[in-house]
mmCIF file of C-alpha atoms in Angstrom:
data_model
loop_
_atom_site.group_PDB
_atom_site.id
_atom_site.type_symbol
_atom_site.label_atom_id
_atom_site.label_comp_id
_atom_site.label_asym_id
_atom_site.label_seq_id
_atom_site.Cartn_x
_atom_site.Cartn_y
_atom_site.Cartn_z
ATOM 1 C CA MET A 1 -6.482 32.457 10.268
ATOM 2 C CA GLU A 2 -4.571 31.146 7.261
ATOM 3 C CA GLU A 3 -4.426 27.621 8.718
ATOM 4 C CA LEU A 4 -8.218 27.374 8.755
ATOM 5 C CA LEU A 5 -8.467 28.264 5.080
ATOM 6 C CA GLY A 6 -5.607 25.841 4.486
ATOM 7 C CA CYS A 7 -7.787 22.977 5.713
ATOM 8 C CA TRP A 8 -10.463 23.925 3.196
ATOM 9 C CA ARG A 9 -8.000 24.296 0.313
ATOM 10 C CA GLU A 10 -6.360 20.939 0.990
ATOM 11 C CA ALA A 11 -9.773 19.267 1.226
ATOM 12 C CA GLN A 12 -10.553 20.588 -2.255
ATOM 13 C CA ARG A 13 -7.166 19.390 -3.496
ATOM 14 C CA ALA A 14 -7.850 15.934 -2.014
ATOM 15 C CA ASP A 15 -11.157 15.837 -3.912
ATOM 16 C CA LYS A 16 -9.296 16.478 -7.183
ATOM 17 C CA VAL A 17 -6.765 13.752 -6.377
ATOM 18 C CA ALA A 18 -9.604 11.336 -5.585
ATOM 19 C CA ASP A 19 -11.317 12.116 -8.904
ATOM 20 C CA GLY A 20 -8.044 11.461 -10.733
ATOM 21 C CA LEU A 21 -7.528 8.149 -8.947
ATOM 22 C CA LEU A 22 -11.058 7.083 -9.835
ATOM 23 C CA LYS A 23 -10.367 7.705 -13.527
ATOM 24 C CA ILE A 24 -7.088 5.771 -13.396
ATOM 25 C CA ARG A 25 -8.739 2.865 -11.568
ATOM 26 C CA ALA A 26 -11.549 2.723 -14.126
ATOM 27 C CA THR A 27 -9.007 2.556 -16.968
ATOM 28 C CA LEU A 28 -6.610 -0.053 -15.573
ATOM 29 C CA ASP A 29 -7.032 -3.797 -15.165
ATOM 30 C CA LEU A 30 -8.135 -5.462 -11.944
ATOM 31 C CA GLU A 31 -4.453 -6.057 -11.207
ATOM 32 C CA PHE A 32 -4.180 -2.535 -9.781
ATOM 33 C CA TYR A 33 -7.702 -2.220 -8.380
ATOM 34 C CA ASP A 34 -6.913 -3.026 -4.744
ATOM 35 C CA GLN A 35 -3.764 -0.876 -4.646
ATOM 36 C CA ILE A 36 -5.527 2.174 -6.060
ATOM 37 C CA SER A 37 -8.587 1.591 -3.863
ATOM 38 C CA ALA A 38 -6.427 1.573 -0.727
ATOM 39 C CA VAL A 39 -4.968 4.989 -1.593
ATOM 40 C CA LEU A 40 -8.325 6.336 -2.773
ATOM 41 C CA LYS A 41 -10.028 5.404 0.490
ATOM 42 C CA GLU A 42 -7.465 7.294 2.575
ATOM 43 C CA VAL A 43 -7.494 10.337 0.275
ATOM 44 C CA GLU A 44 -11.290 10.577 0.583
ATOM 45 C CA THR A 45 -11.023 10.185 4.362
ATOM 46 C CA THR A 46 -8.395 12.944 4.435
ATOM 47 C CA SER A 47 -10.777 15.276 2.608
ATOM 48 C CA ARG A 48 -13.606 14.454 5.016
ATOM 49 C CA LEU A 49 -11.481 15.025 8.129
ATOM 50 C CA LEU A 50 -10.139 18.346 6.850
ATOM 51 C CA ARG A 51 -13.713 19.517 6.352
ATOM 52 C CA ASP A 52 -14.643 18.126 9.771
ATOM 53 C CA LEU A 53 -11.975 20.364 11.287
ATOM 54 C CA TYR A 54 -13.178 23.343 9.289
ATOM 55 C CA ASP A 55 -16.775 22.739 10.386
ATOM 56 C CA LEU A 56 -15.744 22.635 14.050
ATOM 57 C CA PHE A 57 -13.793 25.908 13.943
ATOM 58 C CA PRO A 58 -16.850 28.184 14.476
ATOM 59 C CA ILE A 59 -17.957 26.174 17.516
ATOM 60 C CA TYR A 60 -14.526 25.768 19.143
ATOM 61 C CA ARG A 61 -12.928 29.024 17.995
ATOM 62 C CA SER A 62 -11.341 29.647 21.396
ATOM 63 C CA ARG A 63 -9.545 26.277 21.157
ATOM 64 C CA VAL A 64 -8.231 26.714 17.613
ATOM 65 C CA PRO A 65 -4.817 28.048 18.792
ATOM 66 C CA ILE A 66 -4.198 24.661 20.435
ATOM 67 C CA ILE A 67 -4.130 22.870 17.081
ATOM 68 C CA VAL A 68 -2.520 25.590 14.933
ATOM 69 C CA TYR A 69 0.987 24.187 15.473
ATOM 70 C CA TYR A 70 -0.120 20.699 14.410
ATOM 71 C CA LEU A 71 -1.751 22.147 11.297
ATOM 72 C CA HIS A 72 1.601 23.764 10.487
ATOM 73 C CA VAL A 73 3.122 20.284 10.815
ATOM 74 C CA ILE A 74 0.746 18.372 8.554
ATOM 75 C CA LEU A 75 -0.601 20.787 5.927
ATOM 76 C CA PRO A 76 2.652 21.615 4.050
ATOM 77 C CA SER A 77 3.622 17.935 3.874
ATOM 78 C CA LEU A 78 0.136 16.885 2.791
ATOM 79 C CA CYS A 79 0.027 19.675 0.217
ATOM 80 C CA ARG A 80 3.410 18.651 -1.227
ATOM 81 C CA THR A 81 2.325 15.011 -1.490
ATOM 82 C CA MET A 82 -0.896 15.810 -3.338
ATOM 83 C CA LYS A 83 0.780 18.310 -5.676
ATOM 84 C CA GLU A 84 3.314 15.656 -6.643
ATOM 85 C CA MET A 85 0.482 13.184 -7.212
ATOM 86 C CA MET A 86 -1.289 15.657 -9.495
ATOM 87 C CA LEU A 87 1.868 15.980 -11.612
ATOM 88 C CA TYR A 88 1.384 12.347 -12.634
ATOM 89 C CA ILE A 89 -2.425 12.275 -12.597
ATOM 90 C CA GLY A 90 -2.672 15.357 -14.796
ATOM 91 C CA HIS A 91 0.082 14.308 -17.238
ATOM 92 C CA GLU A 92 -1.888 13.835 -20.452
ATOM 93 C CA ASN A 93 1.022 12.256 -22.345
ATOM 94 C CA LEU A 94 1.356 9.389 -19.864
ATOM 95 C CA PRO A 95 -0.925 6.343 -20.138
ATOM 96 C CA ALA A 96 -2.923 5.467 -17.029
ATOM 97 C CA ARG A 97 -0.654 2.542 -16.163
ATOM 98 C CA ALA A 98 2.455 4.748 -16.237
ATOM 99 C CA GLN A 99 0.668 7.453 -14.236
ATOM 100 C CA TRP A 100 -0.061 5.024 -11.443
ATOM 101 C CA THR A 101 3.186 3.040 -11.374
ATOM 102 C CA LEU A 102 5.468 6.087 -11.576
ATOM 103 C CA MET A 103 3.482 7.977 -8.962
ATOM 104 C CA SER A 104 3.315 5.009 -6.603
ATOM 105 C CA ASP A 105 6.981 4.010 -6.963
ATOM 106 C CA ARG A 106 8.554 7.451 -6.725
ATOM 107 C CA LEU A 107 6.445 8.715 -3.832
ATOM 108 C CA SER A 108 6.971 5.455 -1.960
ATOM 109 C CA GLN A 109 10.710 6.141 -1.978
ATOM 110 C CA GLN A 110 10.149 9.058 0.417
ATOM 111 C CA GLY A 111 10.147 7.762 3.956
ATOM 112 C CA GLY A 112 10.187 4.108 3.005
ATOM 113 C CA MET A 113 6.391 3.770 3.165
ATOM 114 C CA THR A 114 3.780 3.113 0.527
ATOM 115 C CA LEU A 115 1.534 5.893 -0.668
ATOM 116 C CA ALA A 116 -1.415 4.303 1.125
ATOM 117 C CA ALA A 117 0.576 4.096 4.383
ATOM 118 C CA ARG A 118 1.517 7.765 4.076
ATOM 119 C CA PHE A 119 -2.127 8.787 3.830
ATOM 120 C CA VAL A 120 -3.009 6.494 6.728
ATOM 121 C CA MET A 121 -0.494 8.498 8.767
ATOM 122 C CA HIS A 122 -2.097 11.773 7.638
ATOM 123 C CA VAL A 123 -5.552 10.439 8.514
ATOM 124 C CA GLU A 124 -4.491 9.298 11.988
ATOM 125 C CA LEU A 125 -3.074 12.730 12.815
ATOM 126 C CA LEU A 126 -6.200 14.496 11.548
ATOM 127 C CA VAL A 127 -8.368 12.177 13.656
ATOM 128 C CA GLN A 128 -6.428 13.167 16.772
ATOM 129 C CA LEU A 129 -6.729 16.862 15.889
ATOM 130 C CA VAL A 130 -10.507 16.571 15.534
ATOM 131 C CA ARG A 131 -10.642 14.870 18.929
ATOM 132 C CA LEU A 132 -8.311 17.414 20.522
ATOM 133 C CA LEU A 133 -10.310 20.349 19.182
ATOM 134 C CA SER A 134 -13.659 18.914 20.286
ATOM 135 C CA ARG A 135 -12.443 17.682 23.712
ATOM 136 C CA SER A 136 -13.294 14.106 22.803
ATOM 137 C CA PRO A 137 -12.540 11.468 25.474
ATOM 138 C CA LEU A 138 -11.065 9.403 22.631
ATOM 139 C CA TYR A 139 -8.194 11.878 22.221
ATOM 140 C CA ASP A 140 -4.825 10.189 22.790
ATOM 141 C CA PRO A 141 -1.924 12.622 23.447
ATOM 142 C CA THR A 142 0.669 9.846 23.130
ATOM 143 C CA SER A 143 -0.537 8.943 19.643
ATOM 144 C CA LEU A 144 -0.544 12.597 18.646
ATOM 145 C CA GLU A 145 3.079 13.052 19.728
ATOM 146 C CA LEU A 146 4.235 9.929 17.864
ATOM 147 C CA LEU A 147 2.397 11.063 14.737
ATOM 148 C CA ARG A 148 3.939 14.521 15.039
ATOM 149 C CA LEU A 149 7.440 13.026 15.074
ATOM 150 C CA ARG A 150 6.672 10.803 12.079
ATOM 151 C CA HIS A 151 5.405 13.800 10.131
ATOM 152 C CA LEU A 152 8.519 15.795 10.973
ATOM 153 C CA ARG A 153 10.670 12.954 9.615
ATOM 154 C CA LEU A 154 8.633 12.931 6.406
ATOM 155 C CA ARG A 155 8.971 16.713 6.090
ATOM 156 C CA LYS A 156 12.744 16.351 6.355
ATOM 157 C CA LEU A 157 12.742 13.833 3.495
ATOM 158 C CA GLN A 158 10.545 16.213 1.504
ATOM 159 C CA ARG A 159 13.023 19.013 2.279
ATOM 160 C CA ILE A 160 10.370 21.058 4.054
ATOM 161 C CA PRO A 161 11.757 22.947 7.089
ATOM 162 C CA ALA A 162 10.221 22.077 10.447
ATOM 163 C CA PRO A 163 7.730 24.660 11.745
ATOM 164 C CA PRO A 164 8.704 26.748 14.780
ATOM 165 C CA VAL A 165 7.768 25.112 18.070
ATOM 166 C CA PRO A 166 5.174 27.146 19.998
ATOM 167 C CA VAL A 167 6.441 29.225 22.915
ATOM 168 C CA HIS A 168 3.769 27.725 25.149
ATOM 169 C CA PRO A 169 3.382 24.093 24.057
ATOM 170 C CA HIS A 170 0.059 22.408 24.528
ATOM 171 C CA ALA A 171 -0.053 20.512 27.809
ATOM 172 C CA ALA A 172 -1.468 17.074 27.166
ATOM 173 C CA LYS A 173 -4.293 16.071 29.432
ATOM 174 C CA ALA A 174 -4.378 12.760 31.248
ATOM 175 C CA HIS A 175 -5.808 9.783 29.413
ATOM 176 C CA SER A 176 -9.590 9.594 29.564
ATOM 177 C CA THR A 177 -11.040 6.871 31.724
ATOM 178 C CA GLU A 178 -13.856 4.521 30.845
ATOM 179 C CA ALA A 179 -16.099 6.613 33.087
ATOM 180 C CA ASP A 180 -15.293 9.715 31.010
ATOM 181 C CA PHE A 181 -16.194 7.806 27.890
ATOM 182 C CA GLU A 182 -19.520 6.648 29.320
ATOM 183 C CA ARG A 183 -20.405 10.129 30.600
ATOM 184 C CA ARG A 184 -20.691 11.415 27.059
ATOM 185 C CA HIS A 185 -24.036 12.849 26.012
ATOM 186 C CA TRP A 186 -26.165 10.211 24.296
ATOM 187 C CA ALA A 187 -26.243 12.314 21.124
ATOM 188 C CA GLU A 188 -22.435 12.014 21.001
ATOM 189 C CA LYS A 189 -22.626 8.227 21.194
ATOM 190 C CA ILE A 190 -25.454 7.599 18.797
ATOM 191 C CA PHE A 191 -23.447 7.885 15.571
ATOM 192 C CA ASP A 192 -20.280 6.360 17.074
ATOM 193 C CA GLU A 193 -22.168 3.139 17.782
ATOM 194 C CA PRO A 194 -24.158 2.295 14.632
ATOM 195 C CA PRO A 195 -26.835 -0.412 14.798
ATOM 196 C CA HIS A 196 -25.959 -3.970 13.829
ATOM 197 C CA SER A 197 -28.302 -3.959 10.831
ATOM 198 C CA THR A 198 -29.559 -1.203 8.561
ATOM 199 C CA THR A 199 -32.415 -0.657 6.135
ATOM 200 C CA GLY A 200 -31.537 1.166 2.935
ATOM 201 C CA LEU A 201 -33.711 4.020 1.681
ATOM 202 C CA ARG A 202 -34.609 4.750 -1.917
ATOM 203 C CA HIS A 203 -35.473 7.916 -3.835
ATOM 204 C CA ARG A 204 -32.528 9.844 -2.458
ATOM 205 C CA ARG A 205 -31.359 13.145 -3.880
ATOM 206 C CA GLU A 206 -28.586 15.539 -2.973
ATOM 207 C CA SER A 207 -29.121 17.248 0.356
ATOM 208 C CA GLN A 208 -29.534 21.000 0.104
ATOM 209 C CA CYS A 209 -29.517 24.078 2.321
ATOM 210 C CA PHE A 210 -31.646 26.946 1.040
ATOM 211 C CA GLY A 211 -30.056 29.551 3.302
ATOM 212 C CA PRO A 212 -29.873 32.358 4.012
ATOM 213 C CA PRO A 213 -26.061 32.369 4.339
ATOM 214 C CA MET A 214 -24.944 34.015 7.565
ATOM 215 C CA THR A 215 -21.836 35.855 8.669
ATOM 216 C CA GLU A 216 -20.014 34.561 11.730
ATOM 217 C CA THR A 217 -21.633 37.144 14.016
ATOM 218 C CA ARG A 218 -25.126 36.088 12.902
ATOM 219 C CA LEU A 219 -24.533 32.390 13.566
ATOM 220 C CA GLY A 220 -25.134 32.945 17.275
ATOM 221 C CA ILE A 221 -22.399 30.550 18.409
ATOM 222 C CA VAL A 222 -21.352 31.382 21.968
ATOM 223 C CA SER A 223 -17.891 30.615 23.327
ATOM 224 C CA GLY A 224 -18.022 27.415 25.348
ATOM 225 C CA SER A 225 -20.488 25.653 23.033
ATOM 226 C CA LYS A 226 -20.195 21.901 22.614
ATOM 227 C CA ALA A 227 -20.669 19.902 19.416
ATOM 228 C CA LEU A 228 -22.669 16.706 19.977
ATOM 229 C CA CYS A 229 -22.602 15.130 16.551
ATOM 230 C CA LYS A 230 -21.856 16.000 12.962
ATOM 231 C CA LEU A 231 -23.305 14.319 9.894
ATOM 232 C CA PRO A 232 -21.743 14.708 6.438
ATOM 233 C CA PHE A 233 -23.883 14.416 3.323
ATOM 234 C CA ASP A 234 -22.850 13.881 -0.292
ATOM 235 C CA LYS A 235 -19.180 13.228 0.520
ATOM 236 C CA ASN A 236 -19.121 16.073 3.043
ATOM 237 C CA HIS A 237 -20.125 18.710 0.510
ATOM 238 C CA LEU A 238 -22.865 19.542 2.998
ATOM 239 C CA SER A 239 -22.730 18.913 6.730
ATOM 240 C CA VAL A 240 -24.916 19.522 9.762
ATOM 241 C CA THR A 241 -23.433 19.896 13.238
ATOM 242 C CA VAL A 242 -25.688 19.582 16.283
ATOM 243 C CA PHE A 243 -24.373 21.590 19.231
ATOM 244 C CA LEU A 244 -25.373 22.983 22.609
ATOM 245 C CA GLY A 245 -24.649 26.418 24.018
ATOM 246 C CA PRO A 246 -23.091 26.809 27.488
ATOM 247 C CA ASP A 247 -26.017 28.830 28.869
ATOM 248 C CA ALA A 248 -28.800 26.587 27.562
ATOM 249 C CA PRO A 249 -27.677 22.954 27.973
ATOM 250 C CA ASP A 250 -30.991 21.596 26.660
ATOM 251 C CA MET A 251 -31.378 23.987 23.715
ATOM 252 C CA THR A 252 -30.050 22.433 20.540
ATOM 253 C CA ARG A 253 -28.797 24.432 17.584
ATOM 254 C CA LEU A 254 -28.047 23.199 14.075
ATOM 255 C CA LEU A 255 -25.100 24.558 12.103
ATOM 256 C CA CYS A 256 -25.252 23.788 8.383
ATOM 257 C CA ARG A 257 -22.262 24.206 6.099
ATOM 258 C CA TRP A 258 -22.572 23.830 2.353
ATOM 259 C CA ILE A 259 -20.578 24.744 -0.753
ATOM 260 C CA ASP A 260 -21.708 27.457 -3.150
ATOM 261 C CA GLN A 261 -21.242 27.432 -6.926
ATOM 262 C CA TYR A 262 -17.752 28.907 -6.513
ATOM 263 C CA ASN A 263 -16.646 26.157 -4.073
ATOM 264 C CA ASN A 264 -16.723 28.538 -1.110
ATOM 265 C CA PRO A 265 -18.021 27.336 2.282
ATOM 266 C CA MET A 266 -21.287 28.934 3.415
ATOM 267 C CA TYR A 267 -22.903 28.728 6.869
ATOM 268 C CA SER A 268 -26.393 29.003 8.289
ATOM 269 C CA CYS A 269 -27.519 28.283 11.854
ATOM 270 C CA TYR A 270 -30.861 27.992 13.676
ATOM 271 C CA GLY A 271 -32.088 26.701 17.006
ATOM 272 C CA VAL A 272 -34.563 23.822 17.070
ATOM 273 C CA GLN A 273 -37.127 26.143 18.648
ATOM 274 C CA GLU A 274 -37.053 28.120 15.381
ATOM 275 C CA LEU A 275 -37.628 25.108 13.128
ATOM 276 C CA CYS A 276 -40.382 22.718 12.125
ATOM 277 C CA ILE A 277 -39.040 19.241 11.305
ATOM 278 C CA ARG A 278 -40.934 16.976 8.936
ATOM 279 C CA ARG A 279 -40.185 13.458 7.780
ATOM 280 C CA LYS A 280 -40.805 12.926 4.074
ATOM 281 C CA GLY A 281 -39.718 9.722 2.351
ATOM 282 C CA SER A 282 -35.976 9.297 2.748
ATOM 283 C CA SER A 283 -35.517 12.897 3.876
ATOM 284 C CA LEU A 284 -35.919 15.190 6.838
ATOM 285 C CA GLN A 285 -37.110 18.676 5.964
ATOM 286 C CA PHE A 286 -36.465 21.652 8.225
ATOM 287 C CA ARG A 287 -38.610 24.764 7.849
ATOM 288 C CA ARG A 288 -37.933 28.189 9.348
ATOM 289 C CA TRP A 289 -40.055 31.309 9.638
ATOM 290 C CA SER A 290 -39.400 33.877 6.908
ATOM 291 C CA PRO A 291 -39.794 37.442 8.237
ATOM 292 C CA THR A 292 -39.965 38.825 4.697
ATOM 293 C CA ARG A 293 -42.582 36.382 3.385
ATOM 294 C CA HIS A 294 -44.398 36.114 6.734
ATOM 295 C CA ASN A 295 -44.769 32.351 6.375
ATOM 296 C CA PRO A 296 -42.696 29.182 6.864
ATOM 297 C CA THR A 297 -40.084 28.438 4.211
ATOM 298 C CA ILE A 298 -37.786 25.473 3.756
ATOM 299 C CA TRP A 299 -34.310 25.875 5.220
ATOM 300 C CA LEU A 300 -32.762 22.434 4.883
ATOM 301 C CA ALA A 301 -33.537 19.119 3.169
ATOM 302 C CA LEU A 302 -31.415 16.156 4.255
ATOM 303 C CA PHE A 303 -31.543 12.842 2.371
ATOM 304 C CA PHE A 304 -30.381 9.759 4.294
ATOM 305 C CA LYS A 305 -29.014 6.441 3.065
ATOM 306 C CA THR A 306 -30.590 4.320 5.836
ATOM 307 C CA TRP A 307 -33.754 4.416 7.916
ATOM 308 C CA GLU A 308 -31.672 4.056 11.087
ATOM 309 C CA SER A 309 -29.521 7.139 10.428
ATOM 310 C CA LYS A 310 -32.606 9.188 9.580
ATOM 311 C CA SER A 311 -34.367 8.091 12.772
ATOM 312 C CA SER A 312 -31.282 8.744 14.906
ATOM 313 C CA PHE A 313 -30.822 12.238 13.518
ATOM 314 C CA TRP A 314 -34.547 12.899 13.952
ATOM 315 C CA TRP A 315 -34.176 12.147 17.650
ATOM 316 C CA ALA A 316 -31.160 14.394 18.202
ATOM 317 C CA PRO A 317 -32.620 17.792 17.197
ATOM 318 C CA ALA A 318 -36.304 16.942 17.542
ATOM 319 C CA THR A 319 -36.068 16.215 21.268
ATOM 320 C CA GLY A 320 -33.795 19.153 21.974
ATOM 321 C CA CYS A 321 -31.163 16.621 23.060
ATOM 322 C CA CYS A 322 -32.719 16.667 26.521
ATOM 323 C CA SER A 323 -31.325 14.102 28.900
ATOM 324 C CA GLU A 324 -34.852 12.870 29.661
ATOM 325 C CA TRP A 325 -35.495 11.859 26.050
ATOM 326 C CA ARG A 326 -33.352 9.188 24.487
ATOM 327 C CA PRO A 327 -33.903 7.035 21.400
ATOM 328 C CA LYS A 328 -34.789 3.388 21.797
ATOM 329 C CA GLU A 329 -34.706 1.155 18.729
ATOM 330 C CA MET A 330 -34.363 -2.535 18.004
ATOM 331 C CA SER A 331 -32.120 -3.987 15.317
ATOM 332 C CA LEU A 332 -33.647 -6.966 13.520
ATOM 333 C CA THR A 333 -31.564 -9.510 11.627
ATOM 334 C CA HIS A 334 -32.458 -11.951 8.854
ATOM 335 C CA GLN A 335 -33.789 -14.307 11.541
ATOM 336 C CA SER A 336 -37.017 -12.268 11.554
ATOM 337 C CA GLU A 337 -37.933 -13.953 8.247
ATOM 338 C CA SER A 338 -38.185 -17.339 9.991
ATOM 339 C CA PRO A 339 -41.641 -18.465 11.213
ATOM 340 C CA ARG A 340 -39.951 -19.559 14.471
ATOM 341 C CA TRP A 341 -38.564 -16.091 15.134
ATOM 342 C CA MET A 342 -41.585 -15.098 17.257
ATOM 343 C CA GLU A 343 -43.154 -17.280 19.951
ATOM 344 C CA ARG A 344 -46.193 -16.550 22.103
ATOM 345 C CA ARG A 345 -45.524 -17.614 25.696
ATOM 346 C CA SER A 346 -48.754 -16.454 27.352
ATOM 347 C CA LYS A 347 -51.729 -14.197 26.768
ATOM 348 C CA HIS A 348 -49.589 -11.143 27.461
ATOM 349 C CA ARG A 349 -46.031 -12.221 26.603
ATOM 350 C CA ILE A 350 -44.214 -12.960 23.367
ATOM 351 C CA TRP A 351 -40.563 -13.916 22.848
ATOM 352 C CA LEU A 352 -38.430 -12.772 19.915
ATOM 353 C CA LYS A 353 -35.147 -14.337 18.821
ATOM 354 C CA ASP A 354 -31.963 -12.560 17.737
ATOM 355 C CA ILE A 355 -32.950 -9.043 18.819
ATOM 356 C CA ARG A 356 -30.256 -6.426 19.485
ATOM 357 C CA PRO A 357 -31.409 -3.361 21.418
ATOM 358 C CA TYR A 358 -30.114 -0.005 20.228
ATOM 359 C CA VAL A 359 -30.773 2.025 23.360
ATOM 360 C CA PHE A 360 -29.147 5.133 24.850
ATOM 361 C CA CYS A 361 -30.733 5.359 28.280
ATOM 362 C CA ASP A 362 -29.038 5.099 31.659
ATOM 363 C CA THR A 363 -32.089 3.498 33.278
ATOM 364 C CA TYR A 364 -32.554 0.765 30.667
ATOM 365 C CA LYS A 365 -31.442 -2.706 31.822
ATOM 366 C CA LYS A 366 -31.131 -5.438 29.209
ATOM 367 C CA ARG A 367 -31.574 -8.170 31.780
ATOM 368 C CA HIS A 368 -35.159 -7.033 32.415
ATOM 369 C CA GLN A 369 -36.235 -8.091 28.912
ATOM 370 C CA PHE A 370 -33.804 -10.853 27.952
ATOM 371 C CA ARG A 371 -34.333 -14.448 29.040
ATOM 372 C CA LYS A 372 -31.472 -16.770 29.948
ATOM 373 C CA ASP A 373 -31.218 -18.230 26.415
ATOM 374 C CA GLY A 374 -31.222 -14.810 24.731
ATOM 375 C CA GLU A 375 -34.910 -14.455 23.857
ATOM 376 C CA PHE A 376 -36.264 -10.916 23.996
ATOM 377 C CA GLU A 377 -39.525 -10.652 25.916
ATOM 378 C CA ILE A 378 -42.275 -8.130 25.232
ATOM 379 C CA TYR A 379 -45.089 -7.835 27.769
ATOM 380 C CA PHE A 380 -48.426 -6.471 26.544
ATOM 381 C CA VAL A 381 -50.835 -4.949 29.035
ATOM 382 C CA ASN A 382 -53.793 -6.025 26.897
ATOM 383 C CA GLU A 383 -54.151 -9.478 25.392
ATOM 384 C CA GLU A 384 -55.167 -7.911 22.076
ATOM 385 C CA GLY A 385 -51.672 -6.480 21.690
ATOM 386 C CA SER A 386 -49.934 -9.844 21.779
ATOM 387 C CA SER A 387 -52.520 -11.347 19.427
ATOM 388 C CA PHE A 388 -52.101 -8.508 16.919
ATOM 389 C CA SER A 389 -48.309 -8.914 16.888
ATOM 390 C CA LEU A 390 -48.695 -12.509 15.774
#
């Protein structure tokens, strides 16, 4: 479908706009830094969301017709905006200051909103489309309708005709309840609720998929599959989507999308039962069996920015996303550097201060380990355990 390729093309165009804005920001004084940064942030987010949509298309192919109309609404307007921006960014005879001020002033005259506000509007609509496509409980049909009307007004100011309304309009579902939100699979929640503190990793390189590239029929994606989480790497130039098939609810598959040397999207997909996962430094390495070499060969190397994100992603595919296995971690703050952070209360019990559990388990109860003043209690079966911790 042309709309699907349109998402990819506009993501590439957004990358070029972002590169141009970075060059202008580096040239100009600090006076313009915040203004350019506000636009740059939304342009980069637009690129990421367009690729998010593209990455979800193979998994939710049967639902793509639902969002086609909305893509017809946003893509021409977004394309026109970025083309007009490139006229100024790519104008070699204009100094950087004139490039920015002319572009910002003239585009802000359309619709009476700043350039940053226009991209915020684009981002908000793309967020709702990602949620609509993936059946997210966070999808808000009211917000989508309001954003649709705002985009149609902008199109009119841009002199872009409104797209034809679908014969069978999408029927908005009822608002999701809190119970719907809580019933999500833990692997869906784990990256929506990041830990309170993170530990940076060093020695990172670009993540890489070594293939082989697969056609759509070889990906093995069955209609009715459900995406659990998606992680972008290197500004979404490579992504990995963890999903479950409808017939094997505990059998996880990994869909990797990367960009070849000609900027074309390539796909490769394997089930966790076909992979060996190894932790190495700041990376996770996935090996598959090579039928031609008759030995394991590397399929995917993912480099993470934080220890927490690496551990969380390790849990998702490594456990098969089974409901019986859920990650349990503890977030430590700077208080752990204090000698009073840990206190031994008995031969088997120690108390820790300022601990924040990062747990995705229905049976876990915080009150079982937290005292009335907020201390976190650990009970050791053997006395040696509590002595060693001190």
